[in-house]
Short mmCIF file of C-alpha atoms in Angstrom, two decimals:
data_model
loop_
_atom_site.label_atom_id
_atom_site.label_comp_id
_atom_site.label_asym_id
_atom_site.label_seq_id
_atom_site.Cartn_x
_atom_site.Cartn_y
_atom_site.Cartn_z
CA MET B 459 0.00 0.00 0.00
CA LYS B 460 1.33 3.43 -0.93
CA THR B 461 2.19 5.69 1.97
CA GLY B 462 2.59 8.90 -0.01
CA ASP B 463 5.31 9.99 2.42
CA PRO B 464 8.71 8.24 2.52
CA LYS B 465 9.22 9.45 6.09
CA HIS B 466 6.59 6.96 7.20
CA MET B 467 8.73 4.04 6.01
CA ARG B 468 11.45 2.97 8.42
CA CYS B 469 14.77 2.13 6.74
CA LEU B 470 17.66 0.01 7.96
CA ILE B 471 20.76 1.08 6.00
CA VAL B 472 23.51 -1.55 6.21
CA ILE B 473 27.14 -1.03 5.16
CA PRO B 474 29.21 -4.25 5.20
CA CYS B 475 32.89 -3.32 5.35
CA LEU B 476 36.43 -4.49 6.05
CA ASN B 477 39.44 -2.15 6.27
CA GLU B 478 37.72 0.87 4.71
CA GLU B 479 39.36 3.71 6.66
CA LYS B 480 39.72 5.80 3.49
CA HIS B 481 36.09 5.50 2.45
CA ILE B 482 33.86 4.95 5.46
CA GLU B 483 33.68 8.52 6.84
CA PRO B 484 32.81 10.28 3.54
CA LEU B 485 30.38 7.44 2.73
CA ILE B 486 28.49 7.89 5.99
CA ALA B 487 28.50 11.65 5.43
CA LYS B 488 26.89 11.07 2.01
CA LEU B 489 24.06 9.23 3.74
CA GLY B 490 23.38 12.10 6.15
CA GLY B 491 20.47 13.30 4.04
CA ALA B 492 18.79 9.91 4.34
CA LEU B 493 19.08 10.06 8.13
CA ASN B 494 17.47 13.49 8.16
CA GLU B 495 14.75 12.89 5.54
CA LEU B 496 13.85 9.27 6.29
CA ASP B 497 13.14 7.36 9.47
CA ALA B 498 16.47 5.58 9.14
CA ARG B 499 19.39 4.03 10.99
CA ILE B 500 22.85 3.23 9.60
CA VAL B 501 24.52 0.00 10.69
CA VAL B 502 28.17 -0.50 9.75
CA ALA B 503 28.74 -4.26 9.88
CA ASP B 504 32.50 -4.65 10.22
CA GLY B 505 34.24 -7.93 9.43
CA GLY B 506 37.21 -7.36 11.77
CA SER B 507 39.04 -4.37 10.32
CA THR B 508 42.68 -4.00 11.33
CA ASP B 509 43.00 -0.38 10.18
CA ARG B 510 41.20 2.64 11.69
CA THR B 511 37.76 1.79 10.28
CA ARG B 512 36.27 0.72 13.60
CA ASP B 513 37.66 3.72 15.48
CA ILE B 514 36.29 6.10 12.85
CA VAL B 515 32.81 4.54 13.01
CA LYS B 516 32.81 4.56 16.81
CA GLU B 517 33.70 8.26 16.80
CA ILE B 518 30.90 9.06 14.34
CA ALA B 519 28.44 6.88 16.27
CA GLY B 520 29.36 8.66 19.49
CA ALA B 521 28.08 11.91 17.99
CA ASP B 522 24.97 10.40 16.34
CA PRO B 523 23.02 7.53 17.97
CA ARG B 524 21.38 6.73 14.60
CA ILE B 525 24.72 5.22 13.50
CA LEU B 526 25.87 1.90 14.97
CA LEU B 527 28.87 -0.40 14.65
CA LEU B 528 28.06 -4.12 14.45
CA ASP B 529 30.65 -6.92 14.60
CA ASN B 530 30.46 -9.37 11.68
CA PRO B 531 32.55 -12.38 12.78
CA LYS B 532 31.81 -14.33 9.56
CA ARG B 533 33.38 -11.48 7.55
CA LEU B 534 31.26 -12.08 4.41
CA GLN B 535 28.95 -9.37 3.05
CA SER B 536 26.04 -11.79 2.93
CA ALA B 537 26.56 -12.63 6.62
CA ALA B 538 26.80 -8.92 7.48
CA ILE B 539 23.40 -8.16 5.95
CA ASN B 540 21.77 -11.21 7.52
CA LEU B 541 23.14 -10.33 10.96
CA ALA B 542 22.00 -6.70 10.73
CA VAL B 543 18.48 -7.76 9.73
CA GLU B 544 18.37 -10.41 12.45
CA THR B 545 19.51 -7.87 15.07
CA PHE B 546 17.53 -4.78 14.06
CA GLY B 547 15.05 -5.84 11.38
CA ASN B 548 11.99 -5.99 13.61
CA ASP B 549 11.94 -2.20 13.84
CA TYR B 550 12.18 -1.40 10.11
CA ASP B 551 10.22 -1.76 6.87
CA TYR B 552 13.03 -1.55 4.30
CA LEU B 553 16.58 -2.82 4.09
CA ILE B 554 18.95 -0.63 2.05
CA ARG B 555 22.29 -2.19 1.15
CA ILE B 556 25.27 0.12 0.68
CA ASP B 557 28.64 -1.18 -0.56
CA ALA B 558 31.64 0.48 1.06
CA HIS B 559 33.63 0.52 -2.21
CA GLY B 560 30.99 2.43 -4.14
CA ASP B 561 29.84 6.01 -4.54
CA TYR B 562 26.26 7.23 -4.37
CA PRO B 563 24.20 10.35 -5.11
CA ASP B 564 23.31 12.38 -2.02
CA ASP B 565 19.61 11.46 -2.41
CA TYR B 566 20.21 7.77 -3.23
CA CYS B 567 18.20 6.27 -0.35
CA GLN B 568 15.38 8.78 -0.73
CA ARG B 569 14.94 7.94 -4.42
CA LEU B 570 14.91 4.22 -3.62
CA VAL B 571 12.13 4.64 -1.06
CA GLU B 572 10.12 6.81 -3.46
CA GLU B 573 10.43 4.15 -6.18
CA ALA B 574 9.43 1.37 -3.79
CA ASP B 575 6.40 3.39 -2.75
CA ALA B 576 5.43 4.31 -6.34
CA THR B 577 5.78 0.79 -7.78
CA GLU B 578 4.66 -1.12 -4.67
CA THR B 579 7.51 -3.53 -5.36
CA ASP B 580 9.31 -5.87 -2.99
CA SER B 581 12.82 -5.04 -4.19
CA VAL B 582 14.36 -2.04 -5.94
CA VAL B 583 17.62 -2.68 -7.78
CA VAL B 584 19.82 -0.17 -9.60
CA ALA B 585 22.15 0.08 -12.56
CA MET B 586 25.85 0.13 -11.72
CA ARG B 587 28.38 2.21 -13.61
CA THR B 588 32.08 1.51 -13.20
CA GLN B 589 34.67 4.27 -12.85
CA GLY B 590 38.44 4.02 -12.47
CA PHE B 591 41.36 6.21 -11.46
CA SER B 592 44.55 4.38 -12.47
CA ALA B 593 45.13 3.40 -16.11
CA PHE B 594 44.25 -0.23 -15.44
CA GLN B 595 41.13 0.72 -13.47
CA LYS B 596 39.97 3.02 -16.25
CA ALA B 597 40.50 0.27 -18.81
CA THR B 598 38.61 -2.23 -16.67
CA ALA B 599 35.81 0.30 -16.23
CA VAL B 600 35.56 0.65 -20.02
CA ALA B 601 35.33 -3.13 -20.33
CA GLN B 602 32.75 -3.53 -17.56
CA ASN B 603 30.60 -0.72 -18.96
CA SER B 604 30.57 -2.30 -22.44
CA LYS B 605 28.98 -5.42 -23.95
CA LEU B 606 32.49 -6.87 -24.18
CA GLY B 607 32.63 -7.09 -20.40
CA ASN B 608 29.00 -7.22 -19.28
CA GLY B 609 27.36 -9.15 -22.11
CA GLY B 610 24.51 -6.66 -22.34
CA SER B 611 23.43 -6.92 -18.71
CA LYS B 612 20.69 -4.33 -18.11
CA HIS B 613 21.90 -3.42 -14.62
CA ARG B 614 25.39 -2.80 -16.02
CA GLU B 615 24.32 -0.72 -19.00
CA GLY B 616 21.38 1.11 -17.49
CA ALA B 617 17.87 1.07 -18.90
CA LYS B 618 14.44 2.58 -18.45
CA GLY B 619 12.73 1.51 -15.26
CA HIS B 620 11.23 -1.96 -15.67
CA TRP B 621 10.44 -5.22 -13.89
CA ALA B 622 13.60 -7.32 -13.83
CA ASP B 623 15.01 -10.69 -12.84
CA HIS B 624 18.14 -9.25 -11.26
CA GLY B 625 20.05 -6.05 -10.61
CA HIS B 626 22.52 -4.49 -8.21
CA HIS B 627 20.91 -4.82 -4.78
CA ALA B 628 19.73 -1.57 -3.29
CA LEU B 629 16.43 -1.76 -1.36
CA MET B 630 14.29 -4.67 -0.21
CA ARG B 631 11.26 -5.13 1.99
CA ILE B 632 12.47 -6.81 5.15
CA THR B 633 9.40 -9.04 5.17
CA ALA B 634 10.34 -10.36 1.69
CA PHE B 635 14.01 -10.72 2.65
CA ARG B 636 13.11 -12.77 5.70
CA ALA B 637 10.42 -14.80 3.94
CA VAL B 638 12.98 -16.35 1.57
CA GLY B 639 15.64 -16.81 4.24
CA GLY B 640 17.95 -13.88 3.50
CA TYR B 641 21.28 -14.32 1.76
CA ASP B 642 22.83 -17.76 1.42
CA GLU B 643 26.05 -17.38 3.43
CA THR B 644 27.80 -20.14 1.49
CA PHE B 645 28.05 -17.60 -1.36
CA SER B 646 31.06 -15.26 -1.08
CA HIS B 647 30.15 -13.85 -4.53
CA ASN B 648 26.92 -13.75 -6.54
CA GLU B 649 24.79 -13.91 -3.39
CA ASP B 650 22.56 -11.18 -4.81
CA ALA B 651 21.65 -13.12 -7.98
CA GLU B 652 20.99 -16.24 -5.92
CA LEU B 653 18.64 -14.35 -3.61
CA ASP B 654 16.87 -12.74 -6.57
CA TYR B 655 16.17 -16.23 -7.95
CA ARG B 656 14.46 -17.22 -4.69
CA LEU B 657 12.55 -13.95 -4.50
CA ARG B 658 11.10 -14.42 -7.99
CA LYS B 659 10.33 -18.08 -7.33
CA ALA B 660 8.40 -17.08 -4.20
CA GLY B 661 6.35 -14.57 -6.19
CA TYR B 662 8.07 -11.35 -5.12
CA ARG B 663 8.72 -8.59 -7.66
CA ILE B 664 11.97 -6.77 -8.52
CA TRP B 665 12.01 -3.27 -10.05
CA LEU B 666 15.11 -1.94 -11.83
CA THR B 667 14.89 1.81 -11.33
CA ASP B 668 16.21 4.52 -13.63
CA LYS B 669 15.73 7.24 -11.01
CA THR B 670 19.12 6.69 -9.36
CA THR B 671 22.29 4.66 -9.79
CA MET B 672 25.56 3.86 -8.05
CA THR B 673 29.21 4.04 -9.07
CA TYR B 674 31.54 1.10 -8.56
CA TYR B 675 35.35 1.25 -8.46
CA PRO B 676 36.98 -1.81 -10.10
CA ARG B 677 40.01 -3.80 -9.00
CA ALA B 678 43.31 -2.04 -9.64
CA SER B 679 45.46 -4.94 -10.88
CA ILE B 680 45.25 -8.07 -13.02
CA PRO B 681 45.70 -10.53 -10.07
CA THR B 682 42.93 -8.93 -7.99
CA LEU B 683 40.60 -8.70 -11.00
CA PHE B 684 41.32 -12.34 -11.82
CA ARG B 685 40.53 -13.50 -8.26
CA GLN B 686 37.32 -11.47 -8.22
CA TYR B 687 36.00 -13.01 -11.43
CA LEU B 688 37.21 -16.47 -10.43
CA GLY B 689 34.88 -16.11 -7.43
CA TYR B 690 32.05 -14.76 -9.59
CA GLY B 691 32.27 -17.72 -11.94
CA ALA B 692 32.40 -20.28 -9.13
CA ARG B 693 29.39 -18.85 -7.32
CA ARG B 694 27.40 -18.51 -10.56
CA ALA B 695 28.00 -22.23 -11.11
CA ARG B 696 26.91 -22.97 -7.54
CA ASN B 697 23.77 -20.90 -8.11
CA ILE B 698 22.92 -22.88 -11.26
CA LEU B 699 23.67 -26.22 -9.60
CA LYS B 700 21.70 -25.34 -6.48
CA HIS B 701 18.57 -24.34 -8.37
CA ARG B 702 19.02 -26.66 -11.40
CA SER B 703 18.63 -23.69 -13.72
CA MET B 704 20.19 -22.96 -17.10
CA PRO B 705 22.83 -20.27 -17.74
CA SER B 706 21.73 -17.41 -19.96
CA VAL B 707 23.11 -16.94 -23.47
CA ARG B 708 25.38 -14.10 -22.33
CA GLN B 709 26.82 -16.43 -19.65
CA MET B 710 27.26 -19.39 -22.01
CA LEU B 711 29.61 -17.50 -24.32
CA PRO B 712 32.39 -16.86 -21.74
CA LEU B 713 31.86 -20.39 -20.41
CA ALA B 714 33.53 -21.66 -23.57
CA VAL B 715 36.80 -19.78 -22.95
CA VAL B 716 38.56 -22.33 -20.72
CA PRO B 717 37.43 -25.36 -22.78
CA ILE B 718 38.74 -23.81 -26.01
CA PHE B 719 41.94 -22.78 -24.21
CA VAL B 720 42.48 -26.38 -23.07
CA GLY B 721 41.55 -27.59 -26.54
CA ALA B 722 44.27 -25.41 -28.03
CA PHE B 723 46.87 -27.83 -26.63
CA LEU B 724 45.63 -30.32 -29.21
CA ALA B 725 47.52 -28.19 -31.73
CA VAL B 726 50.37 -30.64 -31.29
CA LEU B 727 48.14 -33.03 -33.24
CA ASN B 728 46.36 -30.56 -35.50
CA TRP B 729 46.96 -26.81 -35.81
CA ILE B 730 43.21 -26.24 -36.33
CA ALA B 731 42.79 -26.65 -32.56
CA VAL B 732 44.17 -23.14 -31.95
CA ILE B 733 41.59 -21.45 -34.17
CA PRO B 734 38.79 -21.11 -31.53
CA ILE B 735 41.04 -19.50 -28.90
CA GLY B 736 42.58 -17.31 -31.60
CA LEU B 737 39.16 -16.12 -32.74
CA TRP B 738 38.20 -15.26 -29.15
CA ALA B 739 41.39 -13.25 -28.60
CA PHE B 740 41.01 -11.53 -31.97
CA ALA B 741 37.37 -10.64 -31.26
CA CYS B 742 38.26 -9.11 -27.88
CA LEU B 743 41.15 -7.09 -29.29
CA ALA B 744 39.10 -5.97 -32.29
CA TYR B 745 36.32 -4.77 -29.99
CA GLY B 746 38.89 -2.91 -27.92
CA PHE B 747 40.28 -1.12 -30.97
CA TRP B 748 36.72 -0.34 -32.10
CA ILE B 749 36.16 1.33 -28.71
CA ALA B 750 39.39 3.30 -29.21
CA LEU B 751 38.52 4.43 -32.74
CA GLY B 752 34.72 4.51 -32.74
CA GLN B 753 34.25 5.98 -29.27
CA LYS B 754 37.57 7.87 -29.22
CA ASN B 755 38.49 6.16 -25.96
CA PRO B 756 42.25 5.56 -25.63
CA TYR B 757 41.70 2.81 -23.06
CA GLY B 758 39.94 0.55 -25.58
CA PRO B 759 42.89 -1.79 -26.35
CA LEU B 760 43.77 -2.17 -22.67
CA ALA B 761 40.06 -2.75 -21.95
CA ALA B 762 40.26 -5.77 -24.24
CA ILE B 763 42.98 -7.22 -21.98
CA SER B 764 40.83 -6.60 -18.89
CA ALA B 765 37.88 -8.28 -20.60
CA MET B 766 40.00 -11.31 -21.51
CA VAL B 767 41.12 -11.63 -17.88
CA MET B 768 37.47 -11.41 -16.77
CA HIS B 769 36.26 -13.98 -19.32
CA PHE B 770 39.03 -16.47 -18.56
CA ALA B 771 38.75 -16.17 -14.76
CA TRP B 772 34.94 -16.41 -14.83
CA SER B 773 35.07 -19.49 -17.04
CA MET B 774 37.77 -21.13 -14.90
CA GLY B 775 35.87 -20.46 -11.68
CA PHE B 776 32.68 -21.88 -13.18
CA TRP B 777 34.25 -25.13 -14.40
CA MET B 778 36.26 -25.62 -11.20
CA GLU B 779 33.03 -25.44 -9.21
CA VAL B 780 31.29 -27.87 -11.58
CA LEU B 781 34.16 -30.36 -11.24
CA LYS B 782 34.13 -30.01 -7.44
CA PHE B 783 30.38 -30.64 -7.44
CA ARG B 784 30.78 -33.76 -9.57
CA GLY B 785 33.58 -34.94 -7.31
CA ARG B 786 31.38 -34.57 -4.24
CA ARG B 787 28.61 -36.56 -5.94
CA VAL B 788 31.00 -39.37 -6.88
CA VAL B 789 32.34 -39.58 -3.30
CA SER B 790 28.83 -39.61 -1.82
#
């Protein structure tokens, strides 16, 4: 039922974090408008920071009782959200998830609540734009903002507001969150997509808004980007295996990268075996040069390298998880 006044809807804003001393204070300051314009509380769920993050939050909380520090002994983001909802959820209508490594408009939470009220939805998700600072980050941002890196994902490219299957998690009714059991804490990555699957299966609706968005800062090196996408691929496989679902077309294409890479070793028998991996590399590099020439973006060629790292790591993570799953079934 529409309230007509966002102030009537109580909001639990949760920030999972670990060692975020450089970002946590300005991030909380950005959310000051939400505290003043909404009936809201901010909970910083810390996974055991060893820098000054906890001291900074305690100092801020000492001056404003609407801000709290919560220990997250399991360290995972999914566990942080679940714990915050378990501890404080009874007093609030909406859960708003804020990622410590992102940037947000000053009115981000207010727009989310207005959209939830206007659409009467159970979950509001947002588009995510990537922005970098170093050369490698900027190249990775170009890749992640393009079809080369995101496969045409609506919540990566942005789109008109519409009902969706998945998006970057922003706001959710706490009753819906609890009804499906919250996040699955066995997922260190991709926990949002897994939860969205259960929400839709239970009959809840997800609205991808075009009224606000968030900015994400990518990994700053090849090893960290590789590890991130290795995790994404593994948890996507676990999601598919858990729910016995089929990967989408845009996911099936990068799935082929590791198999064709392994197949290339058959070139010792027949040189034709290297053609598939060569075509993939050529396609990525060609797309990167098209970005450089067609969009006048000098980071296009380097973006192709970032995309290749993402594709390969995602594919490897996926197949490693599938093989582990098959191994567990054989043992059992």
